[in-house]
Tab-separated table of C-alpha atoms in Angstrom:
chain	number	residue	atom	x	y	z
A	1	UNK	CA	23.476	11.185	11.002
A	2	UNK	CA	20.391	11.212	9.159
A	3	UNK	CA	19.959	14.937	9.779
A	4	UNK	CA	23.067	15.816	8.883
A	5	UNK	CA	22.649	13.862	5.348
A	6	UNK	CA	19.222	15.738	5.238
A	7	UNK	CA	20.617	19.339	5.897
A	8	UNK	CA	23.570	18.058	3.125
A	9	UNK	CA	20.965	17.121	0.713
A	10	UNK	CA	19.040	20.423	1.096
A	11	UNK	CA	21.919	22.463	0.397
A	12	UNK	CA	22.521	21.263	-2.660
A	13	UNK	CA	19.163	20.614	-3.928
A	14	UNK	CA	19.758	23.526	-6.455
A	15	UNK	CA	22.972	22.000	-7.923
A	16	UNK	CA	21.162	19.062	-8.310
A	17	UNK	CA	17.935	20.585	-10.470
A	18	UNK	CA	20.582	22.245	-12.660
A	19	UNK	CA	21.717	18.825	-13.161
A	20	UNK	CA	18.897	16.969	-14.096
A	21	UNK	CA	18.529	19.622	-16.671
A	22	UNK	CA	21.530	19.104	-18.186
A	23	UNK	CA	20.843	15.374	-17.652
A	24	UNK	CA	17.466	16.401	-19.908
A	25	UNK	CA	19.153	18.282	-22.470
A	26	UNK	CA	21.764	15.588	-23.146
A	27	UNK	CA	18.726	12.815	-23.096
A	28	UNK	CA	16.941	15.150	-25.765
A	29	UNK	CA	20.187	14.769	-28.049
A	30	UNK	CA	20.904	11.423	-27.339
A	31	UNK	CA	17.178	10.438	-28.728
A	32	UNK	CA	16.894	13.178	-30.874
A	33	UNK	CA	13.740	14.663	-29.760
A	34	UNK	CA	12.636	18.189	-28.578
A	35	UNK	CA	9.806	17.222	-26.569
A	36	UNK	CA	9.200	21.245	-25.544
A	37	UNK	CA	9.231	22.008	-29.295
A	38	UNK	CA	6.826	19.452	-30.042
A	39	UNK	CA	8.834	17.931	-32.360
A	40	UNK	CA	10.561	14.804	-33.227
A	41	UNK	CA	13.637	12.928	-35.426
A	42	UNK	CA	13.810	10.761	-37.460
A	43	UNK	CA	15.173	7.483	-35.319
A	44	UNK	CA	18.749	6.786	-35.066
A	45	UNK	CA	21.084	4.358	-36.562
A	46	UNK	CA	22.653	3.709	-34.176
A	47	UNK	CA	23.341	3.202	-30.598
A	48	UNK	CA	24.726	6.090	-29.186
A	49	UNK	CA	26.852	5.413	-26.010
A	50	UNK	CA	29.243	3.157	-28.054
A	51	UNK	CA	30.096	6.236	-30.144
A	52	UNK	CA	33.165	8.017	-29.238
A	53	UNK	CA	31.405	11.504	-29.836
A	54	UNK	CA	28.800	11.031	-27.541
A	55	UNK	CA	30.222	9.268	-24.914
A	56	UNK	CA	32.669	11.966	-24.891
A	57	UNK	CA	30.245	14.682	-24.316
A	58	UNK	CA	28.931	12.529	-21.755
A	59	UNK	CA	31.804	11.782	-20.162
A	60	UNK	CA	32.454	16.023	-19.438
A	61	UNK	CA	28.663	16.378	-18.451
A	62	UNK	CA	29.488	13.766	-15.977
A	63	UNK	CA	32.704	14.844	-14.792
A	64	UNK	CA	31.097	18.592	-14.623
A	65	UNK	CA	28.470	17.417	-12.208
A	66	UNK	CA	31.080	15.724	-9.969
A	67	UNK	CA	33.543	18.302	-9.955
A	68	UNK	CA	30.199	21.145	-8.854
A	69	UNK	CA	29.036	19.135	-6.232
A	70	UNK	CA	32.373	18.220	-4.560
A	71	UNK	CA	34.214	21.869	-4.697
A	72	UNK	CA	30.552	22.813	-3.645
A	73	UNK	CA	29.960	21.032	-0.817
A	74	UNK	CA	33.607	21.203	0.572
A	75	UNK	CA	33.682	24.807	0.496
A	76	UNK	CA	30.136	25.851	1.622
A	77	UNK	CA	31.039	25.925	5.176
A	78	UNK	CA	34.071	28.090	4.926
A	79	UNK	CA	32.265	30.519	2.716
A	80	UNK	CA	29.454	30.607	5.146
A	81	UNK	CA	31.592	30.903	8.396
A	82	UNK	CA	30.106	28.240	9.479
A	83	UNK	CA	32.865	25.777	10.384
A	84	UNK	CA	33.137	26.245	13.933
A	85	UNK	CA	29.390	25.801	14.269
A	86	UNK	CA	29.512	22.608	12.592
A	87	UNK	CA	32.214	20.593	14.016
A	88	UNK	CA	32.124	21.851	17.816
A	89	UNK	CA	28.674	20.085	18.147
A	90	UNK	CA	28.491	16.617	19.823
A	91	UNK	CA	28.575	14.832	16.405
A	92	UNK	CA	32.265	14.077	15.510
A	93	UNK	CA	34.132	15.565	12.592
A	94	UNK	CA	34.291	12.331	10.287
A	95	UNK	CA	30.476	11.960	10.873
A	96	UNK	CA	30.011	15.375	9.818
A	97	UNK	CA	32.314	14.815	6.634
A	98	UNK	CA	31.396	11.199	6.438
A	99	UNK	CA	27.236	12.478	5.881
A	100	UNK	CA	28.849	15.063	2.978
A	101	UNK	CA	30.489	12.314	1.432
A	102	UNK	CA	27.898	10.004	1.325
A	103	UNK	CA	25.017	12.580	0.030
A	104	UNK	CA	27.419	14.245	-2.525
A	105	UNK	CA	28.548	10.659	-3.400
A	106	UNK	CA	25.247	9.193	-3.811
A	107	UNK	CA	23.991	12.379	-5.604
A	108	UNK	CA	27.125	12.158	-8.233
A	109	UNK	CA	26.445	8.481	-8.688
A	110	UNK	CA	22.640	8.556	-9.265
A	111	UNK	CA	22.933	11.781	-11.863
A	112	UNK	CA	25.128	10.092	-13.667
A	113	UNK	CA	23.710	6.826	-13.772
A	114	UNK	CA	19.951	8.386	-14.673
A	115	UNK	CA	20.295	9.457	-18.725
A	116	UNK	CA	22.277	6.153	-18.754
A	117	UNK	CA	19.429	4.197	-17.632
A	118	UNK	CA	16.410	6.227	-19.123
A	119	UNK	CA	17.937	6.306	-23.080
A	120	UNK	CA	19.021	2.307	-22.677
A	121	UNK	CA	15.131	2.040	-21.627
A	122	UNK	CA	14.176	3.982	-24.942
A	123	UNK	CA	16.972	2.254	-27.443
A	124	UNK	CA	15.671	-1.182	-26.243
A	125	UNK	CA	11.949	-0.307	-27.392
A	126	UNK	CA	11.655	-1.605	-30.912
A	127	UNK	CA	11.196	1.361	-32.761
A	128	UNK	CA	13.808	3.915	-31.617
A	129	UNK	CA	16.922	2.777	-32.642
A	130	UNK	CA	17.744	0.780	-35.966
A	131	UNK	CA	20.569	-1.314	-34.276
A	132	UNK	CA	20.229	-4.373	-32.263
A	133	UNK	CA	20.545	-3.808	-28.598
A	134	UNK	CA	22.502	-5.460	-26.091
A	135	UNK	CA	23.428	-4.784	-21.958
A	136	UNK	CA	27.068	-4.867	-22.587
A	137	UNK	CA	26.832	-2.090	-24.907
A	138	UNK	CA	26.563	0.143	-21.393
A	139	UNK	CA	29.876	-0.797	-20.126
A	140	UNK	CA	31.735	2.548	-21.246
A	141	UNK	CA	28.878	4.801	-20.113
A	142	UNK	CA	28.865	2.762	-16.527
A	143	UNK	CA	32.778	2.790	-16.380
A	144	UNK	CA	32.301	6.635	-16.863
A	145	UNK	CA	29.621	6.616	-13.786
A	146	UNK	CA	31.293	4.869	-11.444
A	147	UNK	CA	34.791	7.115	-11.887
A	148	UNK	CA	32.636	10.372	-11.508
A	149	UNK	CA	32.099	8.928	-7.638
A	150	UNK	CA	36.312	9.569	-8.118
A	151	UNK	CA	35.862	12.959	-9.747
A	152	UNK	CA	33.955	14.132	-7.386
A	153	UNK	CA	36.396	12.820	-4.263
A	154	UNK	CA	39.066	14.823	-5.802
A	155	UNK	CA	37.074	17.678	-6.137
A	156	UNK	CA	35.912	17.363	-2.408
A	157	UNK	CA	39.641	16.792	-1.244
A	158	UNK	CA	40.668	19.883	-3.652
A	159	UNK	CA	38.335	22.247	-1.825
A	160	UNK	CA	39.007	21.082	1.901
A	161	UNK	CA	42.646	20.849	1.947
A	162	UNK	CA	44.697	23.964	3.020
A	163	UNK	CA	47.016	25.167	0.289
A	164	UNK	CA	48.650	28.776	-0.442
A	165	UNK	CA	48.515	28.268	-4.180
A	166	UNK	CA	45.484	26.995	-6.416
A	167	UNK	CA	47.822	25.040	-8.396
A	168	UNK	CA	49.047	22.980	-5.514
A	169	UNK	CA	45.433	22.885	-4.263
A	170	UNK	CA	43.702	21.722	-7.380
A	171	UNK	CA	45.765	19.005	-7.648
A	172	UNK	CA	43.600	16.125	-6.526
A	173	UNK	CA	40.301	17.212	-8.654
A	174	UNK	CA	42.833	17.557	-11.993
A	175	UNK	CA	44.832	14.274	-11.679
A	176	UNK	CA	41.386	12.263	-10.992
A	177	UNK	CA	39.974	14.055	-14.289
A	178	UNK	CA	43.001	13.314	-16.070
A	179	UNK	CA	43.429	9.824	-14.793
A	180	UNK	CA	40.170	9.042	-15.505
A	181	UNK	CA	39.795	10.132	-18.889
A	182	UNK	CA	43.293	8.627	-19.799
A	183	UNK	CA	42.355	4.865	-18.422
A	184	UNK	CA	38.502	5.617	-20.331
A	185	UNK	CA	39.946	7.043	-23.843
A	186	UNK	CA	41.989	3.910	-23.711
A	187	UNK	CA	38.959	1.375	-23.414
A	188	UNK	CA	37.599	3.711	-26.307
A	189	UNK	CA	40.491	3.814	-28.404
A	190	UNK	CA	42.623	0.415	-28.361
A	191	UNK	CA	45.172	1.981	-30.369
A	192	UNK	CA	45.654	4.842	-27.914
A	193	UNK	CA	48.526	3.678	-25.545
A	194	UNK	CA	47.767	0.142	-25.727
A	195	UNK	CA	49.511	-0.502	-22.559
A	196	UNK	CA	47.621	1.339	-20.687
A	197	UNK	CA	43.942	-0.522	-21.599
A	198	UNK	CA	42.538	-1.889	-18.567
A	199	UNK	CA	40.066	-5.099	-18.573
A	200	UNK	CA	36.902	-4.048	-17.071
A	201	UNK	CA	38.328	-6.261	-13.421
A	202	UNK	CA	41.382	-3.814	-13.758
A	203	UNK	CA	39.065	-0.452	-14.118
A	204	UNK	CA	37.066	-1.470	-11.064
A	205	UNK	CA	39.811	-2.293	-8.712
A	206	UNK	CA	41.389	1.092	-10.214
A	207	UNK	CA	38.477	2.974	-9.451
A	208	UNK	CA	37.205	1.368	-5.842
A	209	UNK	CA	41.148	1.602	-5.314
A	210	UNK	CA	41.447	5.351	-6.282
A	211	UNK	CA	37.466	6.175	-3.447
A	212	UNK	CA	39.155	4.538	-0.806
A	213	UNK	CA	42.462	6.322	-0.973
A	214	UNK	CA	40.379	9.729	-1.711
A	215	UNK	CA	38.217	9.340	1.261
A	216	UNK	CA	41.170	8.253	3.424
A	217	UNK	CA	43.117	11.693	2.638
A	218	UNK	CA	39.633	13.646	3.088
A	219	UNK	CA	39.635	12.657	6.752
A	220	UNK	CA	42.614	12.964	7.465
A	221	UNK	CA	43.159	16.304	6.512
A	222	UNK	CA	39.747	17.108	8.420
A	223	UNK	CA	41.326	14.989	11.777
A	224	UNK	CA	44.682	17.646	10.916
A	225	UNK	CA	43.277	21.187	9.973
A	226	UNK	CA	42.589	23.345	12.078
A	227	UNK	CA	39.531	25.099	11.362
A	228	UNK	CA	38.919	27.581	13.607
């Protein structure tokens, strides 16, 4: 198992650097600095992530990522030929799908969590920002990181499943996009279909709710097609 998440991680090692440069470029905004121009801003007013704007932009980088890495790693094999080789070995078919889950995943998860972590490290040194800073602050941007694990389920599910149109195929990557950013613009925006604003309880069991029923369909469509 540990090979296969090795070989998983490998193949998508270049995804991932393109990542953390986007990751860099929206840190550079988000503190307003251009370390490779040697410059630097004035510092900010305020805190950023609580702003609609950037957490917006944020949000899409986020989303982006997820959505890469799971139509990525679903249909690498198939573009490759290389389906037969991988699940005729003596390693079963969920383990083989189970190790691309958990690498892509854990990869989504941890690019998404890392500008969250490293500009709340540099707004809560004195000096950066000219607002008071407080942990709860960060409950938009990590609502926003732990539904890109989601994203990137549907994305994954969208690019295994047999389907004769894209429409119909797409399906599960665009309703966990749009269901994710309509449950998130409404913790934003109170006033934007105020029936539809989750506590932060509700979000969480709506998001853990929405991996396990992903990951369910993702192996059973692997136990069902036919791949040969």
């Amino acid at each position: 198992m540990f090979a296969l998440m090795l070989k998983e991680l490998r193949s998508i090692s270049r995804l991932i650097a393109l990542a953390l440069l986007a990751d860099g470029l929206l840190l550079s905004d988000l503190t307003g600095q251009s370390y490779w121009l040697g410059g630097t801003y004035p510092m900010q007013s305020g805190f950023a992530l609580i702003q609609s704007s950037w957490l917006l932009r944020f949000g899409f980088l986020a989303a982006a990522i997820a959505s890469v890495l799971g139509l990525s790693m679903s249909l690498d094999d198939g573009l490759r030929g290389t389906w037969a080789f991988a699940l005729f070995r003596p390693v079963s078919r969920r383990a083989y799908i189970g190790a691309k889950l958990l690498v892509g995943g854990a990869a989504t998860l941890a690019l998404s969590v890392l500008p969250v972590a490293v500009y709340s490290v540099w707004a809560a040194t004195p000096g950066n920002v000219v607002a008071p800073f407080r942990w709860s602050q960060l409950q938009p941007a990590i609502e926003a990181c732990g539904w890109s694990v989601v994203v990137f389920l549907g994305a994954f599910l969208s690019g295994i499943r047999p389907a004769k149109w894209w429409w119909s195929r797409l399906w599960p990557l665009v309703s966990s996009v749009a269901l994710g950013m309509l449950f998130w613009l409404a913790t934003l925006e109170p006033d934007f279909l105020p029936g539809l604003t989750a506590t932060a309880s509700e979000y969480w069991c709506l998001c853990v709710g929405m991996v396990i029923a992903l990951s369910v369909s993702i192996l059973a469509v692997v136990e069902e097609r036919d791949f040969a």
